[in-house]
XYZ file of N, CA and C in Angstrom:
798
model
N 145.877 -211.129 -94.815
C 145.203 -211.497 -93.573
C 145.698 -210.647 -92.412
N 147.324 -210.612 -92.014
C 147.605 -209.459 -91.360
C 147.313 -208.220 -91.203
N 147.187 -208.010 -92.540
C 146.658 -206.350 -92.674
C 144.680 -206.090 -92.305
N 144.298 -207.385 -92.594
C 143.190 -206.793 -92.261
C 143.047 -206.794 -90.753
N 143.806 -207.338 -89.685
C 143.579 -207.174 -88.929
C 144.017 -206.033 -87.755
N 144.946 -205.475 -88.792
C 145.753 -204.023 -87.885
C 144.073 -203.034 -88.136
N 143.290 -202.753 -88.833
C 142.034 -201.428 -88.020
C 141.743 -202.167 -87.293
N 141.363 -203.448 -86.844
C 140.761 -204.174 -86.254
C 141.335 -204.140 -84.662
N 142.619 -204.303 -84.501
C 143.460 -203.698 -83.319
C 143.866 -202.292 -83.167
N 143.581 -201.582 -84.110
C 143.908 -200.500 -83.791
C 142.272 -199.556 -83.271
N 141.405 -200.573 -83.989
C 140.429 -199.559 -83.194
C 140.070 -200.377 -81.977
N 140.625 -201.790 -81.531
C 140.816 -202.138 -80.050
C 141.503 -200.927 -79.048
N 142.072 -200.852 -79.762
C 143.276 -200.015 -79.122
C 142.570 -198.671 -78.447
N 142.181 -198.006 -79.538
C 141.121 -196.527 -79.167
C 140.315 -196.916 -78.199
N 139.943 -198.048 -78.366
C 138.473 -198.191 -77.346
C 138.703 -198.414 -75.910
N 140.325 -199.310 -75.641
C 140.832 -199.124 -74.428
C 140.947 -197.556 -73.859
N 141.579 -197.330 -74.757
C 142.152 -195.706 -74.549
C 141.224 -194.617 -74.293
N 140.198 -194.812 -74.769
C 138.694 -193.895 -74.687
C 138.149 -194.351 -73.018
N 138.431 -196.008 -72.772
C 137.835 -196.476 -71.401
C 138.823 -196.064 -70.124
N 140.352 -195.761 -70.319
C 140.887 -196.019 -69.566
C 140.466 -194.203 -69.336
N 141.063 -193.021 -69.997
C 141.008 -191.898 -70.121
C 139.581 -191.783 -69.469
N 138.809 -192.047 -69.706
C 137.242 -191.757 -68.883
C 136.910 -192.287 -67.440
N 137.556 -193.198 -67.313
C 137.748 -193.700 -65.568
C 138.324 -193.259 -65.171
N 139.447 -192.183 -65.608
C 141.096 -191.723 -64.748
C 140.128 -190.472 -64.488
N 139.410 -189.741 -65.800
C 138.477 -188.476 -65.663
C 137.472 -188.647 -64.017
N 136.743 -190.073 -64.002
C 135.714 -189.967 -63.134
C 136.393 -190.123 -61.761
N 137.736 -190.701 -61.630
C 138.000 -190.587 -60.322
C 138.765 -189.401 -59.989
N 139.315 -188.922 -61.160
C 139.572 -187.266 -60.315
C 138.660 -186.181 -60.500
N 137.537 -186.402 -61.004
C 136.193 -185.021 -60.659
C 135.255 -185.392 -59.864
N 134.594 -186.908 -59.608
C 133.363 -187.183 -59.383
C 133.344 -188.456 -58.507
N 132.858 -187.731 -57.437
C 133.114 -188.546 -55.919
C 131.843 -189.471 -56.641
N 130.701 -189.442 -57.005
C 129.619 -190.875 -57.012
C 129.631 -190.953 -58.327
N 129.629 -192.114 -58.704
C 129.799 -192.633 -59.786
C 128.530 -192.844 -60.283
N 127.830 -192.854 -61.611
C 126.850 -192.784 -62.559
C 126.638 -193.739 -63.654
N 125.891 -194.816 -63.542
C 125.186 -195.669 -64.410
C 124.378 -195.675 -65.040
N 124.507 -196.345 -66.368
C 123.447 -196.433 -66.960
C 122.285 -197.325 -66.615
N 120.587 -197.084 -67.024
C 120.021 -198.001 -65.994
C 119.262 -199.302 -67.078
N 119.598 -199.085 -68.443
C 119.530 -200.291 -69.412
C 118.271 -200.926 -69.334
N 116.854 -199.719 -69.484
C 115.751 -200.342 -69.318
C 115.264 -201.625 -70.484
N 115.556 -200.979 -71.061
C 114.950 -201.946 -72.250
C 115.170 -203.428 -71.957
N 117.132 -203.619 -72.011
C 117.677 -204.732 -71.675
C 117.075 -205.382 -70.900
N 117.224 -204.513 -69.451
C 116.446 -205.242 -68.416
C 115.136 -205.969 -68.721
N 114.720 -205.766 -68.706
C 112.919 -205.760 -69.374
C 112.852 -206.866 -70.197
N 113.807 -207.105 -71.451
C 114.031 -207.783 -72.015
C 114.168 -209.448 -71.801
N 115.188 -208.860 -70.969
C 115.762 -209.837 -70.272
C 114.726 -211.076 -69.188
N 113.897 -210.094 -68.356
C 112.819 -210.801 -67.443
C 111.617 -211.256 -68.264
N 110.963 -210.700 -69.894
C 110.251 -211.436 -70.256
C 110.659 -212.723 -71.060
N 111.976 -212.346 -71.484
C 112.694 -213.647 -71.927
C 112.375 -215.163 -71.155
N 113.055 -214.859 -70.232
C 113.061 -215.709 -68.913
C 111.329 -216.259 -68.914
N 110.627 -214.987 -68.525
C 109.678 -215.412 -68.127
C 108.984 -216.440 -69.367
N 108.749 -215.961 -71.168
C 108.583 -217.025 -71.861
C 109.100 -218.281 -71.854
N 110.577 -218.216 -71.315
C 110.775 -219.594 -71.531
C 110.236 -220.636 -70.307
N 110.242 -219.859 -69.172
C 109.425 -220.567 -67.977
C 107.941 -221.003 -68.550
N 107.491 -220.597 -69.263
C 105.986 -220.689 -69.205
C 105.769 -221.800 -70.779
N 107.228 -221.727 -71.898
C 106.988 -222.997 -72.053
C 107.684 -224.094 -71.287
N 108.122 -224.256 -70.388
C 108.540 -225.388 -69.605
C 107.320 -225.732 -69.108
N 106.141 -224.452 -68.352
C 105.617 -225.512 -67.369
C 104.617 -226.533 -68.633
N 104.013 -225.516 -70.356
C 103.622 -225.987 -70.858
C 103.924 -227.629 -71.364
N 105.131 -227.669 -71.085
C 105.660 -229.317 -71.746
C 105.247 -230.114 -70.429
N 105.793 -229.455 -69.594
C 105.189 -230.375 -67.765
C 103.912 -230.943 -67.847
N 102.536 -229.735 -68.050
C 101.761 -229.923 -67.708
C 101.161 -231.050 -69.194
N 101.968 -230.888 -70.753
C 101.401 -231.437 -71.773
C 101.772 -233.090 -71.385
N 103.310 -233.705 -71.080
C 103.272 -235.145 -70.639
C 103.476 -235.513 -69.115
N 102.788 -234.664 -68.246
C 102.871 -235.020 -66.762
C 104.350 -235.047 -66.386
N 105.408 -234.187 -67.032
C 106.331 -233.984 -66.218
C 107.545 -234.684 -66.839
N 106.924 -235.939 -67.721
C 108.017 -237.100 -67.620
C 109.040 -237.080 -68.835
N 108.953 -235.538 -69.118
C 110.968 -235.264 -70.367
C 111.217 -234.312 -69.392
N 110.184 -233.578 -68.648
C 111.045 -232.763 -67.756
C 112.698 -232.434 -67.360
N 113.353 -231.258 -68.055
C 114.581 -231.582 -67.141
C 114.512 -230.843 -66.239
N 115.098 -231.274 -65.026
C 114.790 -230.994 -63.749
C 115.791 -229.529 -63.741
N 117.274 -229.831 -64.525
C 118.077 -229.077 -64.164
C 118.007 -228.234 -64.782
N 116.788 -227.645 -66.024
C 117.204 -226.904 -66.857
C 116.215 -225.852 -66.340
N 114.997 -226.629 -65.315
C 113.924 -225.714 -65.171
C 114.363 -225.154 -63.786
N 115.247 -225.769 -63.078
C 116.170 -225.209 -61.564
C 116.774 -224.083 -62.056
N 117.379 -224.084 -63.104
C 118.534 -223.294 -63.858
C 117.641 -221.852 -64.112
N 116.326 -222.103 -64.860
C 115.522 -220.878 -65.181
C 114.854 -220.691 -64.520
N 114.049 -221.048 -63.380
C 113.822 -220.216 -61.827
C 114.600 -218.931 -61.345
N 116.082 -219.751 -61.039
C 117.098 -218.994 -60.598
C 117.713 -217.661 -61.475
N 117.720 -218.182 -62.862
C 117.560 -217.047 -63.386
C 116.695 -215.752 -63.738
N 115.177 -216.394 -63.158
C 114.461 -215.477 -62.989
C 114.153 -214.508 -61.841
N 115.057 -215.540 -61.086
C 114.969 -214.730 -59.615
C 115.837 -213.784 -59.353
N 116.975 -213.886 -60.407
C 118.606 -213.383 -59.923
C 117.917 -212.151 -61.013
N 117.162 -211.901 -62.119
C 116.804 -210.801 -62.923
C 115.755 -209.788 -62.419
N 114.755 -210.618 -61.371
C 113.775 -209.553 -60.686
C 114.881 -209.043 -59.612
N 115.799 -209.855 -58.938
C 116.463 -208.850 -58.123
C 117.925 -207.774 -58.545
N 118.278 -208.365 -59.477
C 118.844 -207.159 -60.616
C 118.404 -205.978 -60.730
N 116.960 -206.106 -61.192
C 115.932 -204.537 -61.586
C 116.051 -203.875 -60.353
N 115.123 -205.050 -59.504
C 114.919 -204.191 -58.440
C 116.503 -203.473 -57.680
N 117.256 -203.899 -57.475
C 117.900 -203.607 -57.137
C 118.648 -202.125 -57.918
N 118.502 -202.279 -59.556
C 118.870 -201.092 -60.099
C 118.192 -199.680 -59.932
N 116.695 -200.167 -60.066
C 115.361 -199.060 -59.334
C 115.404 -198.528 -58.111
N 116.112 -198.929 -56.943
C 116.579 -198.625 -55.740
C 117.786 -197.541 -55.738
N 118.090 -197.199 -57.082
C 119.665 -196.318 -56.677
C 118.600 -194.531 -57.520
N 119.175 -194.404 -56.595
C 118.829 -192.459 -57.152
C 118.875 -192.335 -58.652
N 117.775 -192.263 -59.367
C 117.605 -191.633 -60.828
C 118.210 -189.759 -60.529
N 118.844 -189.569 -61.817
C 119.547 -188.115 -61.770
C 118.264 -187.296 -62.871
N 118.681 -186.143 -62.546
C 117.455 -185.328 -62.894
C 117.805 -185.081 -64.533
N 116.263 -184.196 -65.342
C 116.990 -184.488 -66.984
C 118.070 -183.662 -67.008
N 118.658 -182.836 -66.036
C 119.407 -181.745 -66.529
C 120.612 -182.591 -66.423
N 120.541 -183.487 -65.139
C 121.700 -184.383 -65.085
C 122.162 -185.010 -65.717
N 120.561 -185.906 -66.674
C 120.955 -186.843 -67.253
C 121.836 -186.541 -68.513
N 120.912 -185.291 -69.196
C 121.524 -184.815 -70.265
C 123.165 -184.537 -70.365
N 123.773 -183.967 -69.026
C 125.038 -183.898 -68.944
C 125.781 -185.073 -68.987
N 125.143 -186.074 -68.406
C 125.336 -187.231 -67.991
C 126.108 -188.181 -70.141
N 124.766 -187.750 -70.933
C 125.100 -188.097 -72.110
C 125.915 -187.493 -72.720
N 125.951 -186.006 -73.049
C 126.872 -185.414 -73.977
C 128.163 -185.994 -73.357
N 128.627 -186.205 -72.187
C 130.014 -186.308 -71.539
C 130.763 -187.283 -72.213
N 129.253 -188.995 -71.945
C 129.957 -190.388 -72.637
C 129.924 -189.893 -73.872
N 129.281 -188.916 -74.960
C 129.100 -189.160 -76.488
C 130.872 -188.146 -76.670
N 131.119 -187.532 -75.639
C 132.557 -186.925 -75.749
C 133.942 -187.812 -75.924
N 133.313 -188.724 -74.741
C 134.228 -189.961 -74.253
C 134.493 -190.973 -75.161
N 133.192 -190.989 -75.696
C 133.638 -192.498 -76.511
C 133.223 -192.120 -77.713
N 133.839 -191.499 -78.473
C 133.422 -190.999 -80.224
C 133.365 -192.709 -81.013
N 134.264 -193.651 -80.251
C 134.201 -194.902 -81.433
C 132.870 -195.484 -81.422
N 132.854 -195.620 -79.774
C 131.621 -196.548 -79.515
C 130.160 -195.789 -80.513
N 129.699 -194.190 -80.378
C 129.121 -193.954 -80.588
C 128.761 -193.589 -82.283
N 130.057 -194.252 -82.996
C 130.066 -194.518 -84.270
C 129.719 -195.712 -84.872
N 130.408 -196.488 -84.077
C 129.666 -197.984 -84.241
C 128.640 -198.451 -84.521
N 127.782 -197.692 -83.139
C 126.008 -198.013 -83.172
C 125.323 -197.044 -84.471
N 124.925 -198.606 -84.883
C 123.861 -198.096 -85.853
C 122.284 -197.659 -85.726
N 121.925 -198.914 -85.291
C 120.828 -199.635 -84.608
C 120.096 -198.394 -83.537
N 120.665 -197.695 -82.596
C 120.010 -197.706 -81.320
C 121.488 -195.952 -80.734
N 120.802 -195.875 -80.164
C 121.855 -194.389 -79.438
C 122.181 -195.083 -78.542
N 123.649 -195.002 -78.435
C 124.832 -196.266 -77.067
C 124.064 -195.260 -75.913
N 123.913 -194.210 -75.586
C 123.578 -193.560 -74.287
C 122.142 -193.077 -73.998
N 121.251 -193.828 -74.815
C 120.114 -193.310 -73.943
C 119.735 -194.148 -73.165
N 119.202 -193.677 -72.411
C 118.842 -194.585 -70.970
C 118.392 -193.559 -69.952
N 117.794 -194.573 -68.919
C 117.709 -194.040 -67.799
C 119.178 -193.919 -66.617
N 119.552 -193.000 -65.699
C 120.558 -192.495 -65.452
C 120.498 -192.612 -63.602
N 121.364 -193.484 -63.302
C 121.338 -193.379 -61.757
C 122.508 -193.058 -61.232
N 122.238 -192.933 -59.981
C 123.905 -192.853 -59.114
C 123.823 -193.572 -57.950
N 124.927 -194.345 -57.892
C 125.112 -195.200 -57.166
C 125.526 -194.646 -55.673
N 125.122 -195.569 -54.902
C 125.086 -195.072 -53.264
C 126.239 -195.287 -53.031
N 126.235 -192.977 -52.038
C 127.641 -192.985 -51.689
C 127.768 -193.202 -50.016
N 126.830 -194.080 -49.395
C 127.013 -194.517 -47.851
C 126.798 -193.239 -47.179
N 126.748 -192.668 -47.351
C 126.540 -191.055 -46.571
C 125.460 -192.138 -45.230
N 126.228 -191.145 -44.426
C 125.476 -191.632 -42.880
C 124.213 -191.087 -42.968
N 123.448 -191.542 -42.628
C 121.622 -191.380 -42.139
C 121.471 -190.118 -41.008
N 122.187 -189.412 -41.171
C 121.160 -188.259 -39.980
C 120.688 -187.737 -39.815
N 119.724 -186.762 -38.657
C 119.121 -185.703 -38.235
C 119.539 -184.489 -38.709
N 118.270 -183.910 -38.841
C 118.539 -182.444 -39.745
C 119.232 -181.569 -38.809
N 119.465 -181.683 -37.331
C 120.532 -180.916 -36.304
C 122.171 -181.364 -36.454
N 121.931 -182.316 -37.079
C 123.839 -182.603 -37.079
C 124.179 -182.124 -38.449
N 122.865 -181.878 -39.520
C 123.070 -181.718 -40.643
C 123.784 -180.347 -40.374
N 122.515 -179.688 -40.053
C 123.070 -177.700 -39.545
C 124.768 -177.731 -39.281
N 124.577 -178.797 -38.011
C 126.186 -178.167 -36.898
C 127.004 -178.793 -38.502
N 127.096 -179.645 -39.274
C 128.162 -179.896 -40.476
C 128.533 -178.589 -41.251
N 127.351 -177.953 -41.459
C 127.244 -177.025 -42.355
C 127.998 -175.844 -41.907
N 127.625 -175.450 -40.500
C 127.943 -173.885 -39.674
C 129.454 -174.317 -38.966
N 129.642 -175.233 -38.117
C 130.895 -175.329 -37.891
C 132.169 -175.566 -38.801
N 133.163 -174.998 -38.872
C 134.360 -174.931 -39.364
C 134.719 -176.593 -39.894
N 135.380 -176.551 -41.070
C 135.250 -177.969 -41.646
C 136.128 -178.263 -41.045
N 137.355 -178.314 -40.104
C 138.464 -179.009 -39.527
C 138.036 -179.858 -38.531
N 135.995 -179.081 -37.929
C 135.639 -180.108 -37.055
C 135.117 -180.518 -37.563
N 134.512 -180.540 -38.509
C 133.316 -181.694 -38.658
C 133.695 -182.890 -39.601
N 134.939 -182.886 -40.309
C 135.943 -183.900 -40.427
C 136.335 -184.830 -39.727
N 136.322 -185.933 -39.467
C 136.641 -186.909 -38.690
C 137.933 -186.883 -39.260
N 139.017 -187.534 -38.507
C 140.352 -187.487 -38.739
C 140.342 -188.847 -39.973
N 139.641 -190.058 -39.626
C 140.324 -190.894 -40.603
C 139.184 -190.860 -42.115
N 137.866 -190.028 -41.902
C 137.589 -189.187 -43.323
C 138.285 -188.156 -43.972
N 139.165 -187.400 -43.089
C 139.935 -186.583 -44.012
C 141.193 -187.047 -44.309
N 141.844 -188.339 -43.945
C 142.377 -188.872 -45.078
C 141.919 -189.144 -46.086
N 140.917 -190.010 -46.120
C 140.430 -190.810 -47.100
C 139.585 -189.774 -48.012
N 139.607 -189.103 -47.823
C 138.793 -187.980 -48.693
C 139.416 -186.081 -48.688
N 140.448 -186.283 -48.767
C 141.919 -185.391 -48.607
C 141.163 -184.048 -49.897
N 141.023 -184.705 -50.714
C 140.728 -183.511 -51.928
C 139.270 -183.022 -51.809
N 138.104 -183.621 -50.932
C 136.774 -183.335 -51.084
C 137.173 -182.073 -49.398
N 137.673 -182.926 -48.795
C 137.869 -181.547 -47.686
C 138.389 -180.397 -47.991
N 139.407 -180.393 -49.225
C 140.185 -178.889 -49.858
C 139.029 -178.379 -50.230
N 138.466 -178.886 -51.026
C 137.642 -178.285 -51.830
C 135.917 -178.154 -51.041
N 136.076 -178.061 -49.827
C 134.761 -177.819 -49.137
C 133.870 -178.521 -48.871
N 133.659 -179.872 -49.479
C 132.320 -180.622 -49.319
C 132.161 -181.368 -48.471
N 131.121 -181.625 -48.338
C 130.696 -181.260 -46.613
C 131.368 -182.726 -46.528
N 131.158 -183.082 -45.038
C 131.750 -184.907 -44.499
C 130.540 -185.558 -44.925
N 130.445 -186.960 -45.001
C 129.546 -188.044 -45.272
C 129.820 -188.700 -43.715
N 130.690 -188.477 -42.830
C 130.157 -188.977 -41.074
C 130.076 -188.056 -40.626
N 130.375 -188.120 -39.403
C 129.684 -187.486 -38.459
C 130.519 -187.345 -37.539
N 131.453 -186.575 -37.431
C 132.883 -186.087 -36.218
C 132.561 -186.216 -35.048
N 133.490 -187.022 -33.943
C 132.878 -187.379 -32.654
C 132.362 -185.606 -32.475
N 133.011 -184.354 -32.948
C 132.695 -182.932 -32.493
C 130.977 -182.431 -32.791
N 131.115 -182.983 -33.725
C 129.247 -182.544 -34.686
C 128.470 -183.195 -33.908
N 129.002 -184.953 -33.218
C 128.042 -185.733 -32.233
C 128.083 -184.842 -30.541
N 128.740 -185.053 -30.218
C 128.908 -184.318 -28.721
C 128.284 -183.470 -28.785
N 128.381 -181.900 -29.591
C 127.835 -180.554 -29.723
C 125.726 -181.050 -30.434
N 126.083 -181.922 -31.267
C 124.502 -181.733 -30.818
C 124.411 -182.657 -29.578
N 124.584 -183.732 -29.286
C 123.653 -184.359 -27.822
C 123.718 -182.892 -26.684
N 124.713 -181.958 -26.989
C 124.801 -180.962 -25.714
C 123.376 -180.286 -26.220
N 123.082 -180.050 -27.285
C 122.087 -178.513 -27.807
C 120.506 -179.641 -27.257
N 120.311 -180.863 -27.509
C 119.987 -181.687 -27.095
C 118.995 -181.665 -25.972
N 120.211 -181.699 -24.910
C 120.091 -182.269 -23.621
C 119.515 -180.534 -22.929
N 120.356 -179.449 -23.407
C 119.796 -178.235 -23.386
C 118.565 -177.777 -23.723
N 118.153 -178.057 -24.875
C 116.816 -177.833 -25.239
C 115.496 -178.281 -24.445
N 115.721 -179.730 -24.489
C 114.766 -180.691 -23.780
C 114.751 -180.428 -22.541
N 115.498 -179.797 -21.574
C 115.764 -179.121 -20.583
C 114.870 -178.201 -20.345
N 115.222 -177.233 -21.468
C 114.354 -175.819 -21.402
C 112.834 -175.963 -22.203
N 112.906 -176.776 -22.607
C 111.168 -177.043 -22.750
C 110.207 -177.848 -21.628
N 110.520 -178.307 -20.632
C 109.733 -178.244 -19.364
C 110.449 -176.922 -18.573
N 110.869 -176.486 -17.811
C 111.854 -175.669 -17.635
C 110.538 -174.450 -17.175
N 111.252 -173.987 -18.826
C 110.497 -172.630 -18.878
C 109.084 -172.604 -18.552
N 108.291 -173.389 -19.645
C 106.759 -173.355 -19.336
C 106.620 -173.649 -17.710
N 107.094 -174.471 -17.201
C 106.776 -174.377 -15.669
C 107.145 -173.320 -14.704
N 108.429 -172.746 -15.006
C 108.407 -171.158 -14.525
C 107.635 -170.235 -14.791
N 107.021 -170.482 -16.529
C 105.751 -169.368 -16.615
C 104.682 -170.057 -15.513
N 104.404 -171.072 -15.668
C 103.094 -170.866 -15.145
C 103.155 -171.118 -13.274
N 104.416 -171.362 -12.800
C 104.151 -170.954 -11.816
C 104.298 -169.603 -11.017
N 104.879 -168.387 -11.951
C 104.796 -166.962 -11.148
C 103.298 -166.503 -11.877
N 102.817 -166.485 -10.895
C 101.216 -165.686 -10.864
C 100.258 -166.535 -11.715
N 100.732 -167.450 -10.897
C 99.646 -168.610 -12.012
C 98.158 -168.438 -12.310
N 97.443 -168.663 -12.908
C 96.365 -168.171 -13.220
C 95.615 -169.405 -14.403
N 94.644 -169.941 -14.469
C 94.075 -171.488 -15.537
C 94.172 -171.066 -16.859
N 94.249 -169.114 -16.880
C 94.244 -168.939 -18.810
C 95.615 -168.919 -19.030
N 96.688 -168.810 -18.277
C 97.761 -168.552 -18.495
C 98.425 -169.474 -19.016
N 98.309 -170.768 -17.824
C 98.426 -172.209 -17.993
C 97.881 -172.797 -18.875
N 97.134 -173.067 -19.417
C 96.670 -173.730 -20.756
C 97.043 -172.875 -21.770
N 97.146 -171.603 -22.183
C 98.212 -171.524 -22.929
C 99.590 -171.039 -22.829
N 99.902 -171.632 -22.259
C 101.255 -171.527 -22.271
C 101.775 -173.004 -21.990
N 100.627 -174.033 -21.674
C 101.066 -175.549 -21.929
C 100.792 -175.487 -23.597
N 99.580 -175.050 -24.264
C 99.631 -175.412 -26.086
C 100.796 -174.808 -26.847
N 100.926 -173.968 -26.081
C 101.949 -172.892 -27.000
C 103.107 -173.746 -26.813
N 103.750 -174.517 -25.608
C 104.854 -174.954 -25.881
C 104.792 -176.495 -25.959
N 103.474 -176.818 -26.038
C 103.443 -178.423 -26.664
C 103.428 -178.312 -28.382
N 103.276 -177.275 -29.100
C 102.871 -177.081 -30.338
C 104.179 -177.003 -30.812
N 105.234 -176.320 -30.335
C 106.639 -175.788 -30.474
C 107.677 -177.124 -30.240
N 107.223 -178.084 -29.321
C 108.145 -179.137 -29.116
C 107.362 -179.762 -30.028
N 106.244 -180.196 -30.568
C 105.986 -181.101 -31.959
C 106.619 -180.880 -33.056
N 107.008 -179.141 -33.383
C 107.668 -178.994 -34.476
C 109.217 -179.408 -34.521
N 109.549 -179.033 -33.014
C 110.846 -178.943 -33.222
C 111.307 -180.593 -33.068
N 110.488 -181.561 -32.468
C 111.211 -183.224 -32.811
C 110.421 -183.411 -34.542
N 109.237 -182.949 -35.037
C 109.704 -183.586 -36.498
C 110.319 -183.132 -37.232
N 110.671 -181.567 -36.886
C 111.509 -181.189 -38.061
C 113.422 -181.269 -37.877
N 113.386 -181.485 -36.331
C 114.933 -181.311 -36.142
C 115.694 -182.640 -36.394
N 114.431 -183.904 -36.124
C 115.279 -185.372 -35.929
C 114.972 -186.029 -36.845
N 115.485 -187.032 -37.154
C 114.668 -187.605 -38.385
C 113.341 -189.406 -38.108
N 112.720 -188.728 -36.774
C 111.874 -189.126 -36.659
C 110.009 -189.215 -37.290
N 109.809 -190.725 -37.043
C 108.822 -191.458 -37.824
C 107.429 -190.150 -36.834
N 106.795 -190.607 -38.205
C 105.132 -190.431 -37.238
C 104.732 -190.673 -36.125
N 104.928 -191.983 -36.019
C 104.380 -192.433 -34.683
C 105.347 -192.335 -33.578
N 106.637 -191.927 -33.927
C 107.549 -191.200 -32.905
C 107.090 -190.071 -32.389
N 106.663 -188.843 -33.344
C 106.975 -187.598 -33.051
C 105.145 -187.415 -32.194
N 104.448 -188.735 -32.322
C 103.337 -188.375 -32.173
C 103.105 -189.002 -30.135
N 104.010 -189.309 -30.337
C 103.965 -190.208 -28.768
C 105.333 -189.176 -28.272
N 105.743 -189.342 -28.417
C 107.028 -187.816 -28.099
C 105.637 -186.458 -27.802
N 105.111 -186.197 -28.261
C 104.304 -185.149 -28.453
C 103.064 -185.116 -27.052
N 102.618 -186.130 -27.553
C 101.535 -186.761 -26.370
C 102.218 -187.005 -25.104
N 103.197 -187.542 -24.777
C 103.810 -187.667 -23.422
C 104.356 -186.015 -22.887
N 104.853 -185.505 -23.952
C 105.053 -184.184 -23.518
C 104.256 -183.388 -22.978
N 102.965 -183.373 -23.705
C 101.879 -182.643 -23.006
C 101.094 -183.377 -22.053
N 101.598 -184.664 -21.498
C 100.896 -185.119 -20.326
C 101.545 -184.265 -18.952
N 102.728 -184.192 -19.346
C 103.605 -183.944 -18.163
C 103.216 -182.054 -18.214
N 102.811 -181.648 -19.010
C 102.792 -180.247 -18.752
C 100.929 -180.062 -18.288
N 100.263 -181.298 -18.525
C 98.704 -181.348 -17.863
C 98.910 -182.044 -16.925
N 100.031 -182.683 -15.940
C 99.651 -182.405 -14.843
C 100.192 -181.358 -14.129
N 101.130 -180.750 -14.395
C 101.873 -179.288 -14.379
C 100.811 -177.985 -13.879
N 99.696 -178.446 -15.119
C 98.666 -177.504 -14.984
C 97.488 -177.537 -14.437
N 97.337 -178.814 -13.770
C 96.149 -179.192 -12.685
C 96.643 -178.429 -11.478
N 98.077 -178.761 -11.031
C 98.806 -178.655 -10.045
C 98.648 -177.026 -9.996
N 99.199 -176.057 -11.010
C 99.121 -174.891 -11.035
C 97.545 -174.722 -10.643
N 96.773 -174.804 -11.017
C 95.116 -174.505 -11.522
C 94.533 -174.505 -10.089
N 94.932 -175.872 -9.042
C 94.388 -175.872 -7.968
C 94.710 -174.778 -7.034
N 96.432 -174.934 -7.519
C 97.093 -174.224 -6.127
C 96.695 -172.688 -6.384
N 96.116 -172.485 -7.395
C 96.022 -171.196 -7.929
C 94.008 -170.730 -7.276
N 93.519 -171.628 -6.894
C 92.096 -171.618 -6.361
C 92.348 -171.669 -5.143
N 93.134 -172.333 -4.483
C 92.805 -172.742 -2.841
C 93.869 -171.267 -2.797
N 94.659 -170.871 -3.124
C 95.233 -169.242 -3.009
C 93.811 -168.290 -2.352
N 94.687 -167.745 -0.804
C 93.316 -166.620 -0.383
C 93.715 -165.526 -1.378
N 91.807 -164.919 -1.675
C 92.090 -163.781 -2.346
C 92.103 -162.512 -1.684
């Protein structure tokens, strides 16, 4: 009886050793971590549920309710609710591409030679392949740039480059946003938006003239549409009222020019 149970612990043993060795691997190469997305299971799992709901309501509706257990059909609600928000919740994380995924498999079939001896039935690693959210801050494609072009000592926040000591050696970019990357864009900002009324109103007021002024109001209402949807990470109906107010202020710009440019003796 003893003896049969030493392979039995000893291939416990490997299987720790295969799990522990592959987590020590993922936290010193791979800042986001990678799941499997267990369609089948899943799937499985919610029509399960859902048959057994549907014979409950059948017994309900066959004696009006009255073997009903109250607690068993509370019990499988909740479990049906806690499994649609499972999925959904798994469908929400970034699927990795096949090149990924594929890497993604040979790695575990490296990792775990027992597990993948075991299975008879079914391949332990096919699946669909996600990665789990690494909080990366939400920003504008202008703070993206200044991360990229400025020197990584600024665009490091001091208490991200503790906490991420080996991703700064090794170059990759910050996931915040350094009070330096914030300041330097609100300056490029406050500059820009500046020089887009600015200028067009200096063009069109030396030697103003009505063809000059209308284009040189489209030309730089066309140029500030591109540059708020492509620089910020503003909605439609942002960039479209941003857009429209802009060129109000440069049509009355150009009434103003247009008149003063008629009542001018010739």
């Amino acid at each position: 009886m003893e003896e049969a149970k030493v392979p039995h612990m000893k291939n416990h043993e490997e299987a720790d050793l295969e799990l522990f060795r592959y987590v020590k691997l993922s936290l010193d190469q791979e800042e986001i971590f990678h799941v499997l997305g267990f369609e089948f299971l899943q799937r499985y799992n919610l029509v399960w549920i859902q048959n057994k709901l549907i014979r409950i309501r059948e017994g309900i509706r066959a004696d009006l309710g009255q073997t009903c257990d109250e607690k068993n059909l509370s019990d499988a609600l909740n479990e049906y609710s806690q499994a649609i928000r499972n999925y959904n919740l798994l469908r929400e994380l970034k699927p990795l591409d096949q090149g990924s995924t594929e890497e993604r498999k040979n790695l575990l079939k490296t990792s775990f030679p027992s597990l993948t001896s075991q299975c008879r039935w079914t391949k332990p690693f096919e699946s669909h392949y996600y990665a789990l959210k690494d909080n990366k801050a939400n920003i504008d494609n202008l703070r993206k740039a200044l991360r990229l072009l400025l020197p990584r000592h600024l665009t490091y926040s001091h208490g991200e480059r503790l906490r991420r000591s080996r991703e700064f050696e090794e170059g990759e970019p910050p996931h915040e946003i350094s009070a330096v990357v914030d300041r330097a864009s609100r300056l490029i900002v406050a500059l820009v938006g500046g020089a887009f009324l600015i200028v067009p109103m200096l063009i069109m007021a030396i030697n103003p003239g009505q063809t000059k002024s209308l284009v040189t109001a489209s030309v730089s209402t066309l140029f500030f549409s591109c540059a708020v949807s492509l620089g910020f990470n503003s909605s439609n109906n942002e960039a479209l009222v941003s857009t429209a107010t802009y060129a109000a202020v440069l049509v009355v710009f150009v009434g103003i020019t247009t008149t003063n440019s008629a009542q001018a003796p010739q």
